[in-house]
Amino acid sequence: MAPKKINVALQGGGAHGAFTWGVLTVLLESDEVAIDGVTGTSAGAMNAAVMMSGYMKGGKPAAIAALRAFWFDTSEAARFSPLRRSAMDMLMGNWSLDASPAYIAMDIASRLVSPAIANPLGINPLSPIVDKHVDFSLLKQCIDLKLFVAATNVRNGRVRIFPHSELTPDALLASACIPQMFAPVVIDGEAYWDGGFMGNPPLYPLFYETDTADTVIVQINPVERTEIPFTAREIVNRVNEITFNASLLKELRAVRFVTRLIEEGKLHPEQYMRVRLHRIAAEELRPLSASSKMNAEWEFLEHLYKMGRRAAEHWLERHLHDIGERDTLDLDEELD
């Protein structure tokens, strides 16, 4: 039996993107699903570009190996970073950097000093890792997979989608350009920041540029929180979560609206694709602090990887038969 085709939409989230590494590995290992299109933002874009580059070199096994090598080198690059957990956090098994003196200092400085002043040379530690692990010339030749990377235009506030045929190192770094840490990445005379502001991840390229109706959202940023933020840091973190999920929720509402019109016979199904949405996420991600997105310790990345594997395996076990048949993400429950 031929594998079932799916698209995947990958959220950004710093080190939490290692969760997505685990999810993608399971999907690549499976003979029952085949990835057609991928959209990604920030860490999601990195995962997607590395996966596709590896795939072009040696198929699924090379893609799986490429993802592990990318995250390992990311951890190695951060080995001597001052952004480390405190001794107490290590003792208690807490992955947070909230008590790290370097993190606290960086957090304060980011609100007072612009990246252009703090980092006048524009050094981005991800740049050499991207150069090592992504072969952009190979990406341009890929026909089996379609990749769409999001970045936010600083001047007009619109999302720009870079298809893999146009992807460059600058475009990939732009998708992960956090304004508090890096100066905007300039491409074709326009400045770009992290794509998460306007698409985390964008869904519409998958609907317009592929014929695959089933899209799996790999979500690593919680939409809901039961607790109300109290401290200044908690407030900033929650504002960021809301901001980075706003575009996704807007697209989900649009999907629900079009789906209802199709089901009511007001739109012809031959002219409008009946999209089926799914989601892979994990409750274990919810308690992790925002600062842990800066924690690149290998032990933590492997922990997230295993978490992603479990979530993907569980989802496939429960919902493989639903692909091509029905949604498994209840938009009414999600949006009302």
Short mmCIF file of C-alpha atoms in Angstrom, two decimals:
data_model
loop_
_atom_site.label_atom_id
_atom_site.label_comp_id
_atom_site.label_asym_id
_atom_site.label_seq_id
_atom_site.Cartn_x
_atom_site.Cartn_y
_atom_site.Cartn_z
CA MET A 1 0.00 0.00 0.00
CA ALA A 2 1.30 3.45 -0.90
CA PRO A 3 2.16 5.71 2.04
CA LYS A 4 -0.34 8.41 2.95
CA LYS A 5 0.76 11.89 1.94
CA ILE A 6 0.90 14.64 4.54
CA ASN A 7 2.15 18.19 4.82
CA VAL A 8 3.84 19.32 8.01
CA ALA A 9 3.86 22.81 9.52
CA LEU A 10 6.68 23.43 12.00
CA GLN A 11 6.57 26.10 14.69
CA GLY A 12 9.61 27.97 15.93
CA GLY A 13 10.72 27.93 19.54
CA GLY A 14 14.49 27.96 19.94
CA ALA A 15 15.88 24.87 21.64
CA HIS A 16 12.34 23.51 21.94
CA GLY A 17 12.69 22.83 18.22
CA ALA A 18 14.47 19.64 19.27
CA PHE A 19 10.96 18.33 20.00
CA THR A 20 10.25 18.76 16.28
CA TRP A 21 13.47 16.90 15.50
CA GLY A 22 11.99 13.89 17.31
CA VAL A 23 8.66 14.22 15.49
CA LEU A 24 10.27 14.45 12.06
CA THR A 25 12.48 11.45 12.78
CA VAL A 26 9.44 9.27 13.49
CA LEU A 27 7.62 10.51 10.38
CA LEU A 28 10.71 9.80 8.26
CA GLU A 29 11.12 6.33 9.78
CA SER A 30 7.52 5.42 9.00
CA ASP A 31 6.75 3.62 5.74
CA GLU A 32 3.08 4.53 6.12
CA VAL A 33 3.34 8.30 5.65
CA ALA A 34 5.17 10.45 3.12
CA ILE A 35 5.89 14.15 3.60
CA ASP A 36 4.92 16.28 0.62
CA GLY A 37 5.23 19.92 1.74
CA VAL A 38 6.79 21.62 4.76
CA THR A 39 6.39 25.11 6.14
CA GLY A 40 8.65 26.31 8.93
CA THR A 41 9.54 29.30 11.01
CA SER A 42 12.72 29.88 13.02
CA ALA A 43 13.73 26.53 14.56
CA GLY A 44 11.02 24.89 12.47
CA ALA A 45 12.60 26.31 9.32
CA MET A 46 16.02 25.07 10.43
CA ASN A 47 14.65 21.57 10.99
CA ALA A 48 12.95 21.58 7.60
CA ALA A 49 15.95 22.87 5.63
CA VAL A 50 18.36 20.42 7.32
CA MET A 51 15.95 17.53 6.75
CA MET A 52 15.49 18.39 3.06
CA SER A 53 19.22 18.88 2.53
CA GLY A 54 19.93 15.48 4.08
CA TYR A 55 17.14 13.89 2.05
CA MET A 56 18.67 15.18 -1.18
CA LYS A 57 22.01 13.60 -0.24
CA GLY A 58 20.74 10.15 0.66
CA GLY A 59 17.02 9.84 1.17
CA LYS A 60 15.26 9.33 4.49
CA PRO A 61 18.21 7.74 6.37
CA ALA A 62 20.44 10.70 5.48
CA ALA A 63 17.71 13.15 6.48
CA ILE A 64 17.41 11.49 9.90
CA ALA A 65 21.19 11.57 10.37
CA ALA A 66 21.36 15.20 9.23
CA LEU A 67 18.84 16.30 11.85
CA ARG A 68 20.78 14.63 14.67
CA ALA A 69 24.07 16.10 13.45
CA PHE A 70 22.56 19.59 13.24
CA TRP A 71 21.26 19.53 16.81
CA PHE A 72 24.46 17.99 18.13
CA ASP A 73 26.56 20.73 16.53
CA THR A 74 24.14 23.34 17.86
CA SER A 75 24.76 21.98 21.34
CA GLU A 76 28.53 21.85 20.79
CA ALA A 77 28.54 25.49 19.66
CA ALA A 78 26.84 26.45 22.93
CA ARG A 79 29.11 24.35 25.15
CA PHE A 80 31.14 27.34 26.34
CA SER A 81 28.26 29.78 26.34
CA PRO A 82 27.70 31.64 29.64
CA LEU A 83 24.00 30.81 29.27
CA ARG A 84 24.05 27.84 31.62
CA ARG A 85 21.71 26.53 34.26
CA SER A 86 22.46 27.40 37.84
CA ALA A 87 23.94 24.71 40.09
CA MET A 88 20.65 24.45 41.98
CA ASP A 89 18.66 23.99 38.77
CA MET A 90 21.03 21.23 37.69
CA LEU A 91 20.67 19.58 41.08
CA MET A 92 16.86 19.79 40.92
CA GLY A 93 16.67 18.64 37.30
CA ASN A 94 15.17 21.96 36.19
CA TRP A 95 15.85 22.94 32.57
CA SER A 96 15.13 26.63 33.12
CA LEU A 97 17.72 29.41 32.79
CA ASP A 98 15.68 31.80 34.93
CA ALA A 99 18.31 31.73 37.70
CA SER A 100 21.28 31.93 35.35
CA PRO A 101 23.21 35.19 35.99
CA ALA A 102 24.19 35.41 32.31
CA TYR A 103 20.60 34.94 31.19
CA ILE A 104 19.34 37.56 33.62
CA ALA A 105 22.01 40.01 32.45
CA MET A 106 21.19 39.33 28.79
CA ASP A 107 17.47 39.70 29.45
CA ILE A 108 17.96 43.11 31.06
CA ALA A 109 20.44 44.27 28.42
CA SER A 110 18.10 43.28 25.58
CA ARG A 111 15.56 45.81 26.89
CA LEU A 112 18.10 48.61 27.13
CA VAL A 113 20.63 48.10 24.31
CA SER A 114 19.88 47.42 20.66
CA PRO A 115 21.54 44.46 18.91
CA ALA A 116 23.35 46.90 16.60
CA ILE A 117 25.19 48.27 19.64
CA ALA A 118 25.54 45.06 21.63
CA ASN A 119 26.63 43.04 18.59
CA PRO A 120 28.14 45.59 16.15
CA LEU A 121 29.81 42.88 14.05
CA GLY A 122 26.50 41.11 13.54
CA ILE A 123 27.86 37.75 14.67
CA ASN A 124 25.26 35.00 14.53
CA PRO A 125 26.38 31.68 16.08
CA LEU A 126 23.90 29.82 13.86
CA SER A 127 25.52 31.02 10.65
CA PRO A 128 28.42 28.51 10.50
CA ILE A 129 26.09 25.69 11.58
CA VAL A 130 23.66 26.53 8.78
CA ASP A 131 26.53 26.67 6.27
CA LYS A 132 27.69 23.24 7.40
CA HIS A 133 24.37 21.45 7.46
CA VAL A 134 22.30 22.97 4.66
CA ASP A 135 23.29 22.60 1.01
CA PHE A 136 21.23 25.34 -0.62
CA SER A 137 22.20 24.32 -4.15
CA LEU A 138 20.72 20.87 -3.49
CA LEU A 139 17.54 22.37 -2.04
CA LYS A 140 16.91 24.21 -5.28
CA GLN A 141 16.98 20.88 -7.14
CA CYS A 142 14.50 19.10 -4.88
CA ILE A 143 11.24 17.97 -6.49
CA ASP A 144 10.08 15.32 -3.99
CA LEU A 145 9.59 17.80 -1.14
CA LYS A 146 8.37 21.38 -1.10
CA LEU A 147 9.67 23.80 1.53
CA PHE A 148 8.34 27.22 2.52
CA VAL A 149 10.19 29.37 5.07
CA ALA A 150 8.62 32.42 6.72
CA ALA A 151 10.26 35.72 7.69
CA THR A 152 8.68 39.02 8.77
CA ASN A 153 9.30 42.19 6.76
CA VAL A 154 10.29 44.83 9.34
CA ARG A 155 9.15 47.78 7.24
CA ASN A 156 5.64 46.68 6.24
CA GLY A 157 4.94 43.99 8.85
CA ARG A 158 4.02 41.38 6.24
CA VAL A 159 5.14 37.80 6.06
CA ARG A 160 7.45 36.80 3.23
CA ILE A 161 7.51 33.18 2.19
CA PHE A 162 10.75 31.85 0.75
CA PRO A 163 10.19 28.65 -1.27
CA HIS A 164 13.13 26.26 -1.33
CA SER A 165 13.92 27.38 -4.90
CA GLU A 166 14.71 30.86 -3.49
CA LEU A 167 16.10 29.91 -0.09
CA THR A 168 19.49 31.32 0.89
CA PRO A 169 21.49 31.30 4.14
CA ASP A 170 20.29 34.85 4.83
CA ALA A 171 16.66 33.90 4.32
CA LEU A 172 16.97 30.98 6.73
CA LEU A 173 18.72 33.14 9.33
CA ALA A 174 16.09 35.85 8.83
CA SER A 175 13.39 33.36 9.77
CA ALA A 176 15.13 32.93 13.15
CA CYS A 177 16.16 36.56 13.67
CA ILE A 178 14.99 37.49 17.17
CA PRO A 179 14.82 41.34 17.27
CA GLN A 180 16.14 41.58 20.83
CA MET A 181 19.24 39.58 19.92
CA PHE A 182 20.11 40.28 16.29
CA ALA A 183 19.95 43.18 13.88
CA PRO A 184 17.52 42.60 11.00
CA VAL A 185 18.73 40.47 8.11
CA VAL A 186 18.68 42.51 4.89
CA ILE A 187 17.57 40.69 1.73
CA ASP A 188 17.01 42.48 -1.58
CA GLY A 189 17.09 45.80 0.26
CA GLU A 190 14.43 44.80 2.80
CA ALA A 191 15.00 44.08 6.48
CA TYR A 192 13.58 40.91 8.04
CA TRP A 193 12.94 39.60 11.55
CA ASP A 194 11.76 36.25 12.91
CA GLY A 195 8.94 34.77 10.84
CA GLY A 196 7.01 33.88 13.99
CA PHE A 197 5.48 37.35 14.20
CA MET A 198 3.40 36.81 11.05
CA GLY A 199 3.44 33.05 10.53
CA ASN A 200 4.26 30.51 13.22
CA PRO A 201 4.01 28.50 11.09
CA PRO A 202 2.28 29.75 7.93
CA LEU A 203 -0.26 27.28 6.57
CA TYR A 204 -1.50 28.86 3.36
CA PRO A 205 1.51 27.94 1.14
CA LEU A 206 0.64 24.30 1.71
CA PHE A 207 -2.93 24.86 0.53
CA TYR A 208 -1.92 26.79 -2.59
CA GLU A 209 1.28 25.00 -3.61
CA THR A 210 0.56 21.34 -2.89
CA ASP A 211 -2.24 18.90 -3.71
CA THR A 212 -2.07 17.27 -0.28
CA ALA A 213 -5.11 17.95 1.88
CA ASP A 214 -3.80 16.66 5.22
CA THR A 215 -1.58 19.03 7.19
CA VAL A 216 0.04 18.10 10.51
CA ILE A 217 0.90 21.08 12.71
CA VAL A 218 3.84 20.40 15.03
CA GLN A 219 3.04 22.80 17.83
CA ILE A 220 5.60 23.66 20.49
CA ASN A 221 4.15 26.96 21.75
CA PRO A 222 1.10 26.59 24.02
CA VAL A 223 -1.96 28.61 23.05
CA GLU A 224 -3.61 28.41 26.46
CA ARG A 225 -2.26 28.89 29.97
CA THR A 226 -4.26 28.10 33.07
CA GLU A 227 -2.28 30.48 35.26
CA ILE A 228 -2.25 34.28 34.96
CA PRO A 229 1.26 35.77 34.61
CA PHE A 230 2.36 37.75 37.66
CA THR A 231 6.03 38.73 37.42
CA ALA A 232 7.35 41.12 34.78
CA ARG A 233 9.18 38.27 33.04
CA GLU A 234 6.09 36.06 33.06
CA ILE A 235 4.07 38.88 31.51
CA VAL A 236 6.61 39.42 28.72
CA ASN A 237 6.80 35.69 28.04
CA ARG A 238 3.02 35.36 27.84
CA VAL A 239 2.75 38.37 25.52
CA ASN A 240 5.31 36.69 23.26
CA GLU A 241 3.36 33.42 23.27
CA ILE A 242 0.14 35.21 22.35
CA THR A 243 1.89 37.22 19.63
CA PHE A 244 3.58 34.20 18.10
CA ASN A 245 0.35 32.18 18.05
CA ALA A 246 -1.91 34.96 16.73
CA SER A 247 -1.18 34.36 13.04
CA LEU A 248 -1.72 30.61 13.39
CA LEU A 249 -5.09 31.12 15.10
CA LYS A 250 -6.11 33.55 12.36
CA GLU A 251 -5.31 30.97 9.67
CA LEU A 252 -7.16 28.26 11.59
CA ARG A 253 -10.26 30.48 11.69
CA ALA A 254 -9.99 31.00 7.93
CA VAL A 255 -9.71 27.24 7.38
CA ARG A 256 -12.79 26.63 9.53
CA PHE A 257 -14.75 29.28 7.62
CA VAL A 258 -13.88 27.84 4.19
CA THR A 259 -14.53 24.28 5.41
CA ARG A 260 -18.03 25.25 6.55
CA LEU A 261 -18.78 26.89 3.21
CA ILE A 262 -17.65 23.74 1.37
CA GLU A 263 -19.71 21.48 3.62
CA GLU A 264 -22.76 23.72 3.19
CA GLY A 265 -22.38 23.56 -0.59
CA LYS A 266 -21.63 27.27 -0.94
CA LEU A 267 -18.16 26.61 -2.35
CA HIS A 268 -17.44 23.96 -4.96
CA PRO A 269 -15.03 21.29 -3.64
CA GLU A 270 -13.34 21.09 -7.05
CA GLN A 271 -12.36 24.74 -6.78
CA TYR A 272 -11.51 24.81 -3.07
CA MET A 273 -9.55 22.10 -1.30
CA ARG A 274 -11.22 20.54 1.75
CA VAL A 275 -8.28 20.80 4.13
CA ARG A 276 -7.90 18.29 6.95
CA LEU A 277 -5.88 19.46 9.94
CA HIS A 278 -4.01 17.46 12.56
CA ARG A 279 -1.69 18.37 15.41
CA ILE A 280 1.24 16.79 17.19
CA ALA A 281 2.03 18.40 20.53
CA ALA A 282 2.89 17.35 24.08
CA GLU A 283 1.63 18.46 27.45
CA GLU A 284 5.18 17.93 28.72
CA LEU A 285 6.25 21.07 26.85
CA ARG A 286 3.79 23.30 28.67
CA PRO A 287 5.63 23.53 32.04
CA LEU A 288 8.95 24.44 30.41
CA SER A 289 9.91 28.06 30.97
CA ALA A 290 10.52 30.46 28.10
CA SER A 291 14.16 30.75 29.15
CA SER A 292 14.68 27.03 28.48
CA LYS A 293 14.37 27.86 24.76
CA MET A 294 17.92 29.20 25.16
CA ASN A 295 19.18 26.01 26.81
CA ALA A 296 21.22 24.09 24.24
CA GLU A 297 22.65 21.43 26.56
CA TRP A 298 22.77 18.11 24.73
CA GLU A 299 21.04 16.35 27.61
CA PHE A 300 18.10 18.76 27.30
CA LEU A 301 17.95 18.52 23.51
CA GLU A 302 17.87 14.72 23.71
CA HIS A 303 15.13 14.97 26.35
CA LEU A 304 13.05 17.09 23.94
CA TYR A 305 13.87 14.76 21.04
CA LYS A 306 12.57 11.76 22.96
CA MET A 307 9.49 13.75 23.94
CA GLY A 308 8.85 14.49 20.26
CA ARG A 309 9.33 10.85 19.31
CA ARG A 310 6.78 9.73 21.90
CA ALA A 311 4.27 12.33 20.76
CA ALA A 312 4.64 11.39 17.08
CA GLU A 313 4.48 7.65 17.74
CA HIS A 314 1.36 8.13 19.84
CA TRP A 315 -0.25 10.30 17.16
CA LEU A 316 0.49 7.79 14.38
CA GLU A 317 -0.83 4.93 16.47
CA ARG A 318 -4.09 6.78 17.14
CA HIS A 319 -4.64 8.66 13.90
CA LEU A 320 -2.86 7.03 10.95
CA HIS A 321 -6.20 5.71 9.72
CA ASP A 322 -7.67 9.22 9.90
CA ILE A 323 -5.26 10.65 7.31
CA GLY A 324 -7.21 11.20 4.12
CA GLU A 325 -10.50 10.70 5.96
CA ARG A 326 -11.11 13.36 8.58
CA ASP A 327 -9.66 16.09 10.78
CA THR A 328 -8.19 15.13 14.13
CA LEU A 329 -7.75 18.76 15.24
CA ASP A 330 -11.13 20.04 16.41
CA LEU A 331 -11.18 23.67 15.29
CA ASP A 332 -14.46 24.41 17.08
CA GLU A 333 -12.90 23.34 20.35
CA GLU A 334 -9.64 25.09 19.55
CA LEU A 335 -11.11 28.45 18.57
CA ASP A 336 -14.33 28.89 20.58
#
